[in-house]
Amino acid sequence: MAALAVVRDMREHWAPASAEELEQFETDALSRFVLARASPGLADGTIRGDVGHLDQIRNWFGRPLWAMEPADADAYFGKVLRGSPSGTRLPRPQGLSTYFMFLELCTRSNCTG
């Protein structure tokens, strides 16, 4: 028969991350994204384009992209980019989608190292 153990919630012992720590984590996540895109041999221009699109979305959003909710994406892609040429509208959601897929994979595989 298995024994029962007391489990504590570790979150109460962690201090919230500072603004500087969050900024450094966001920079690290973007750097890992660039490395992950470069490792299979994607062209530098493609990676530069992805990062540029992410940077523009991030500047509009004003917070880390992982905090973006569907309503935020709707506002950006449906209102902000509404009058933009299709060459501008198409790559931005593709870049954001790729970034979110990267973050999800990274979270699942604990790619901290």
Phi, psi and omega in degrees: 000138182282144178272151177269147179231153177277133180242130179257150175278113184286341182299329182291344181262354179264132175282145177300148180293142177283167178300321179294318179294320178295319179296318179294321178295319179296318177296318179296318179298318179292322177297318178294324176298315179299314179298320180294326178285327182282330187300324177277002176096021176298147181295145179304321180297323178294315180294317178300319178297314178302312182295321178298317178295317178299320180295319179294318178295318180298318179297320178292316185290322177080005178217169177304143184297331181294347178272357183291134177255163179306322179296324178294316178296319177301316180298316183291307185283330182271334183246308184294316183265006185308314184270003182283152176297155183299332177295338176268320185291323186288314184289333183295310178293330177295316178297318179294318178299316179297319179297316179294323176297319177300312181299320179296313178298320180295319179295317181293324183262002179054052183279078181253357192256000000 
